[in-house]
Amino acid sequence: MELEKIVDPIQLFKKWLSEAEKKEIRDPNAMQLATVSKDGMPSVRTVLLKDIIDGDFVFYTNYESRKSREIIQTGKGAICFYWKSLNRQVRLVGNLEKVSDEVSDKYYQSRSKGSRIGAWASKQSRELESREHLMQQVKSFEEKYNDNDIPRPSFWGGFGLKPEEFEFWEDGDFRLHDRFILKPTNVKSEWIAKRHYP
């Protein structure tokens, strides 16, 4: 890929994601999210990219989960997409902040009723005494919200990662991969791309 043709890494990401949506068997929007605690202990898990809003990569979670606690403590994170069908990877590093209540409300209401009930029933990341207890919680909230009007829990919503660095990686023969990193310049919306050794 010619680096001088890369003007906007988000547009390039969207192009790669669109190509992955045609090839990946499931969840081409799956991404590994790495966070770190205030004590410097890293943690990683897979979440789903749900939107890109004003350049922020948005996902949703329980605000009382381990990932949320670490995000609130440090405000830092990294994301990695890997599409095996395309032999491509994209890595992002940046700051994380909560999205607005309006954005979280809109996405929450777009979810299935079961998923909305699940957000109420699951005390994410906390110890669970039994699977049966979780299902009892689900049943209890189904009875409480027996129609389709289920409000978003205040402890559930979105985060957006604002990239400060992109790395695009494409597989090459004999492990001579094509790898380039983009960082913002001092000029608004301008990025500089540099190729790196694989």
Short mmCIF file of C-alpha atoms in Angstrom, two decimals:
data_model
loop_
_atom_site.label_atom_id
_atom_site.label_comp_id
_atom_site.label_asym_id
_atom_site.label_seq_id
_atom_site.Cartn_x
_atom_site.Cartn_y
_atom_site.Cartn_z
CA MET A 1 0.00 0.00 0.00
CA GLU A 2 1.26 3.49 -0.86
CA LEU A 3 1.50 5.49 2.37
CA GLU A 4 0.99 8.85 0.69
CA LYS A 5 -2.50 7.69 -0.30
CA ILE A 6 -3.53 7.21 3.33
CA VAL A 7 -5.19 10.48 4.25
CA ASP A 8 -7.66 9.28 6.88
CA PRO A 9 -6.96 6.07 8.87
CA ILE A 10 -10.61 5.82 9.92
CA GLN A 11 -11.71 5.66 6.28
CA LEU A 12 -9.10 2.99 5.62
CA PHE A 13 -10.32 1.08 8.69
CA LYS A 14 -13.91 1.25 7.44
CA LYS A 15 -12.78 -0.08 4.05
CA TRP A 16 -10.98 -3.01 5.68
CA LEU A 17 -13.95 -3.69 7.98
CA SER A 18 -16.30 -3.69 4.99
CA GLU A 19 -14.10 -6.25 3.27
CA ALA A 20 -13.99 -8.34 6.45
CA GLU A 21 -17.80 -8.30 6.65
CA LYS A 22 -17.85 -10.19 3.36
CA LYS A 23 -15.30 -12.81 4.44
CA GLU A 24 -15.43 -13.45 8.18
CA ILE A 25 -17.78 -16.24 9.25
CA ARG A 26 -19.06 -14.27 12.24
CA ASP A 27 -18.46 -11.09 14.20
CA PRO A 28 -16.08 -9.17 11.90
CA ASN A 29 -16.60 -6.31 14.39
CA ALA A 30 -15.07 -8.35 17.24
CA MET A 31 -12.11 -6.60 18.82
CA GLN A 32 -9.74 -7.36 21.67
CA LEU A 33 -9.87 -4.56 24.23
CA ALA A 34 -6.89 -4.17 26.55
CA THR A 35 -7.07 -2.07 29.69
CA VAL A 36 -4.77 -1.63 32.66
CA SER A 37 -5.49 -1.18 36.36
CA LYS A 38 -4.14 1.70 38.41
CA ASP A 39 -1.55 -0.80 39.71
CA GLY A 40 -0.34 -1.50 36.17
CA MET A 41 -1.88 -4.97 35.77
CA PRO A 42 -3.14 -5.47 32.19
CA SER A 43 -6.31 -7.28 31.19
CA VAL A 44 -7.74 -8.14 27.77
CA ARG A 45 -11.08 -9.41 26.52
CA THR A 46 -13.15 -9.47 23.32
CA VAL A 47 -15.94 -6.94 22.82
CA LEU A 48 -17.88 -5.79 19.76
CA LEU A 49 -17.42 -2.51 17.93
CA LYS A 50 -20.90 -1.01 17.62
CA ASP A 51 -20.21 2.37 16.05
CA ILE A 52 -17.62 4.98 15.15
CA ILE A 53 -18.81 8.39 16.33
CA ASP A 54 -16.71 11.49 15.61
CA GLY A 55 -13.70 9.22 15.22
CA ASP A 56 -14.31 7.36 18.51
CA PHE A 57 -14.58 3.56 18.44
CA VAL A 58 -17.66 2.75 20.54
CA PHE A 59 -18.58 -0.38 22.51
CA TYR A 60 -21.06 -1.03 25.33
CA THR A 61 -20.71 -2.68 28.71
CA ASN A 62 -21.67 -2.70 32.37
CA TYR A 63 -20.08 0.36 34.00
CA GLU A 64 -19.40 -1.71 37.15
CA SER A 65 -17.43 -4.42 35.31
CA ARG A 66 -13.70 -4.91 35.65
CA LYS A 67 -13.02 -3.32 32.26
CA SER A 68 -15.06 -0.26 33.21
CA ARG A 69 -13.35 0.12 36.58
CA GLU A 70 -9.96 0.02 34.87
CA ILE A 71 -11.07 2.48 32.18
CA ILE A 72 -12.37 4.89 34.83
CA GLN A 73 -9.12 4.55 36.81
CA THR A 74 -6.72 5.22 33.92
CA GLY A 75 -8.68 6.45 30.90
CA LYS A 76 -6.35 4.42 28.64
CA GLY A 77 -6.89 1.45 26.37
CA ALA A 78 -5.89 -0.42 23.25
CA ILE A 79 -7.95 -2.27 20.65
CA CYS A 80 -6.91 -4.96 18.20
CA PHE A 81 -8.92 -6.35 15.28
CA TYR A 82 -7.71 -9.53 13.58
CA TRP A 83 -9.37 -10.84 10.46
CA LYS A 84 -7.92 -14.27 9.73
CA SER A 85 -9.83 -14.59 6.46
CA LEU A 86 -8.02 -11.51 5.13
CA ASN A 87 -4.71 -11.96 7.00
CA ARG A 88 -5.08 -8.42 8.29
CA GLN A 89 -4.87 -6.74 11.66
CA VAL A 90 -5.57 -3.23 12.91
CA ARG A 91 -4.36 -1.96 16.27
CA LEU A 92 -5.43 1.27 17.99
CA VAL A 93 -4.19 3.00 21.14
CA GLY A 94 -5.92 5.91 22.79
CA ASN A 95 -7.97 7.49 25.54
CA LEU A 96 -11.34 6.12 26.62
CA GLU A 97 -14.37 8.10 27.79
CA LYS A 98 -18.04 7.38 28.36
CA VAL A 99 -20.32 8.28 25.49
CA SER A 100 -23.30 10.55 26.18
CA ASP A 101 -26.44 9.21 27.84
CA GLU A 102 -28.31 9.98 24.62
CA VAL A 103 -25.99 7.74 22.58
CA SER A 104 -26.22 4.93 25.14
CA ASP A 105 -30.02 5.24 25.34
CA LYS A 106 -30.39 5.06 21.56
CA TYR A 107 -28.24 1.95 21.26
CA TYR A 108 -29.85 0.26 24.28
CA GLN A 109 -33.32 0.67 22.80
CA SER A 110 -32.12 -0.92 19.54
CA ARG A 111 -31.20 -4.15 21.33
CA SER A 112 -33.45 -7.18 21.60
CA LYS A 113 -35.70 -7.43 24.65
CA GLY A 114 -33.65 -10.37 25.93
CA SER A 115 -30.43 -8.37 25.72
CA ARG A 116 -31.99 -5.42 27.52
CA ILE A 117 -33.23 -7.73 30.29
CA GLY A 118 -29.77 -9.32 30.43
CA ALA A 119 -28.19 -5.92 31.09
CA TRP A 120 -30.37 -5.60 34.20
CA ALA A 121 -29.86 -9.18 35.37
CA SER A 122 -26.09 -9.49 35.05
CA LYS A 123 -23.81 -8.00 37.71
CA GLN A 124 -20.94 -8.27 35.26
CA SER A 125 -17.53 -9.42 36.57
CA ARG A 126 -18.86 -10.16 40.05
CA GLU A 127 -18.92 -13.63 41.57
CA LEU A 128 -22.06 -15.63 40.73
CA GLU A 129 -23.31 -18.24 43.18
CA SER A 130 -24.96 -20.37 40.49
CA ARG A 131 -26.29 -20.31 36.93
CA GLU A 132 -29.75 -20.89 38.39
CA HIS A 133 -29.50 -17.66 40.38
CA LEU A 134 -28.72 -15.71 37.19
CA MET A 135 -31.73 -17.23 35.43
CA GLN A 136 -33.91 -16.36 38.41
CA GLN A 137 -32.72 -12.77 38.08
CA VAL A 138 -33.63 -12.82 34.40
CA LYS A 139 -37.10 -14.14 35.20
CA SER A 140 -37.57 -11.50 37.89
CA PHE A 141 -36.75 -8.65 35.50
CA GLU A 142 -38.91 -10.19 32.76
CA GLU A 143 -41.84 -10.04 35.18
CA LYS A 144 -40.97 -6.49 36.20
CA TYR A 145 -40.71 -5.32 32.59
CA ASN A 146 -43.39 -7.46 30.99
CA ASP A 147 -43.94 -5.01 28.14
CA ASN A 148 -41.31 -3.72 25.72
CA ASP A 149 -40.64 -0.46 27.58
CA ILE A 150 -37.42 -1.33 29.40
CA PRO A 151 -35.32 1.63 30.58
CA ARG A 152 -31.55 1.57 30.26
CA PRO A 153 -29.84 0.82 33.58
CA SER A 154 -27.74 3.73 34.82
CA PHE A 155 -24.88 1.26 35.30
CA TRP A 156 -24.82 0.24 31.62
CA GLY A 157 -23.67 2.22 28.60
CA GLY A 158 -20.98 2.98 26.07
CA PHE A 159 -17.35 3.94 25.97
CA GLY A 160 -15.52 5.47 23.05
CA LEU A 161 -11.81 5.05 22.34
CA LYS A 162 -10.28 8.09 20.63
CA PRO A 163 -7.28 6.78 18.69
CA GLU A 164 -3.89 8.42 19.15
CA GLU A 165 -2.20 5.77 17.06
CA PHE A 166 -3.26 3.31 14.35
CA GLU A 167 -1.28 0.33 13.16
CA PHE A 168 -2.34 -1.45 9.96
CA TRP A 169 -0.79 -4.86 9.37
CA GLU A 170 -1.12 -7.14 6.35
CA ASP A 171 0.37 -10.62 6.02
CA GLY A 172 3.31 -11.07 3.66
CA ASP A 173 5.23 -14.06 2.31
CA PHE A 174 8.09 -15.37 4.47
CA ARG A 175 6.85 -13.22 7.38
CA LEU A 176 7.73 -10.04 5.47
CA HIS A 177 4.50 -8.40 6.52
CA ASP A 178 3.38 -4.94 5.46
CA ARG A 179 3.13 -2.82 8.60
CA PHE A 180 2.54 0.90 8.93
CA ILE A 181 1.76 3.19 11.85
CA LEU A 182 -0.18 6.44 11.74
CA LYS A 183 -0.03 9.19 14.34
CA PRO A 184 -1.79 12.56 14.36
CA THR A 185 0.13 15.72 13.53
CA ASN A 186 -0.40 19.12 15.12
CA VAL A 187 -2.78 19.95 12.28
CA LYS A 188 -6.41 18.97 12.97
CA SER A 189 -7.54 15.78 11.21
CA GLU A 190 -4.08 15.23 9.69
CA TRP A 191 -2.16 11.99 10.21
CA ILE A 192 1.38 10.97 9.29
CA ALA A 193 2.05 7.40 8.15
CA LYS A 194 5.36 5.59 8.47
CA ARG A 195 6.17 2.06 7.39
CA HIS A 196 7.79 -0.20 9.99
CA TYR A 197 9.80 -3.38 9.78
CA PRO A 198 7.61 -6.47 10.24
#
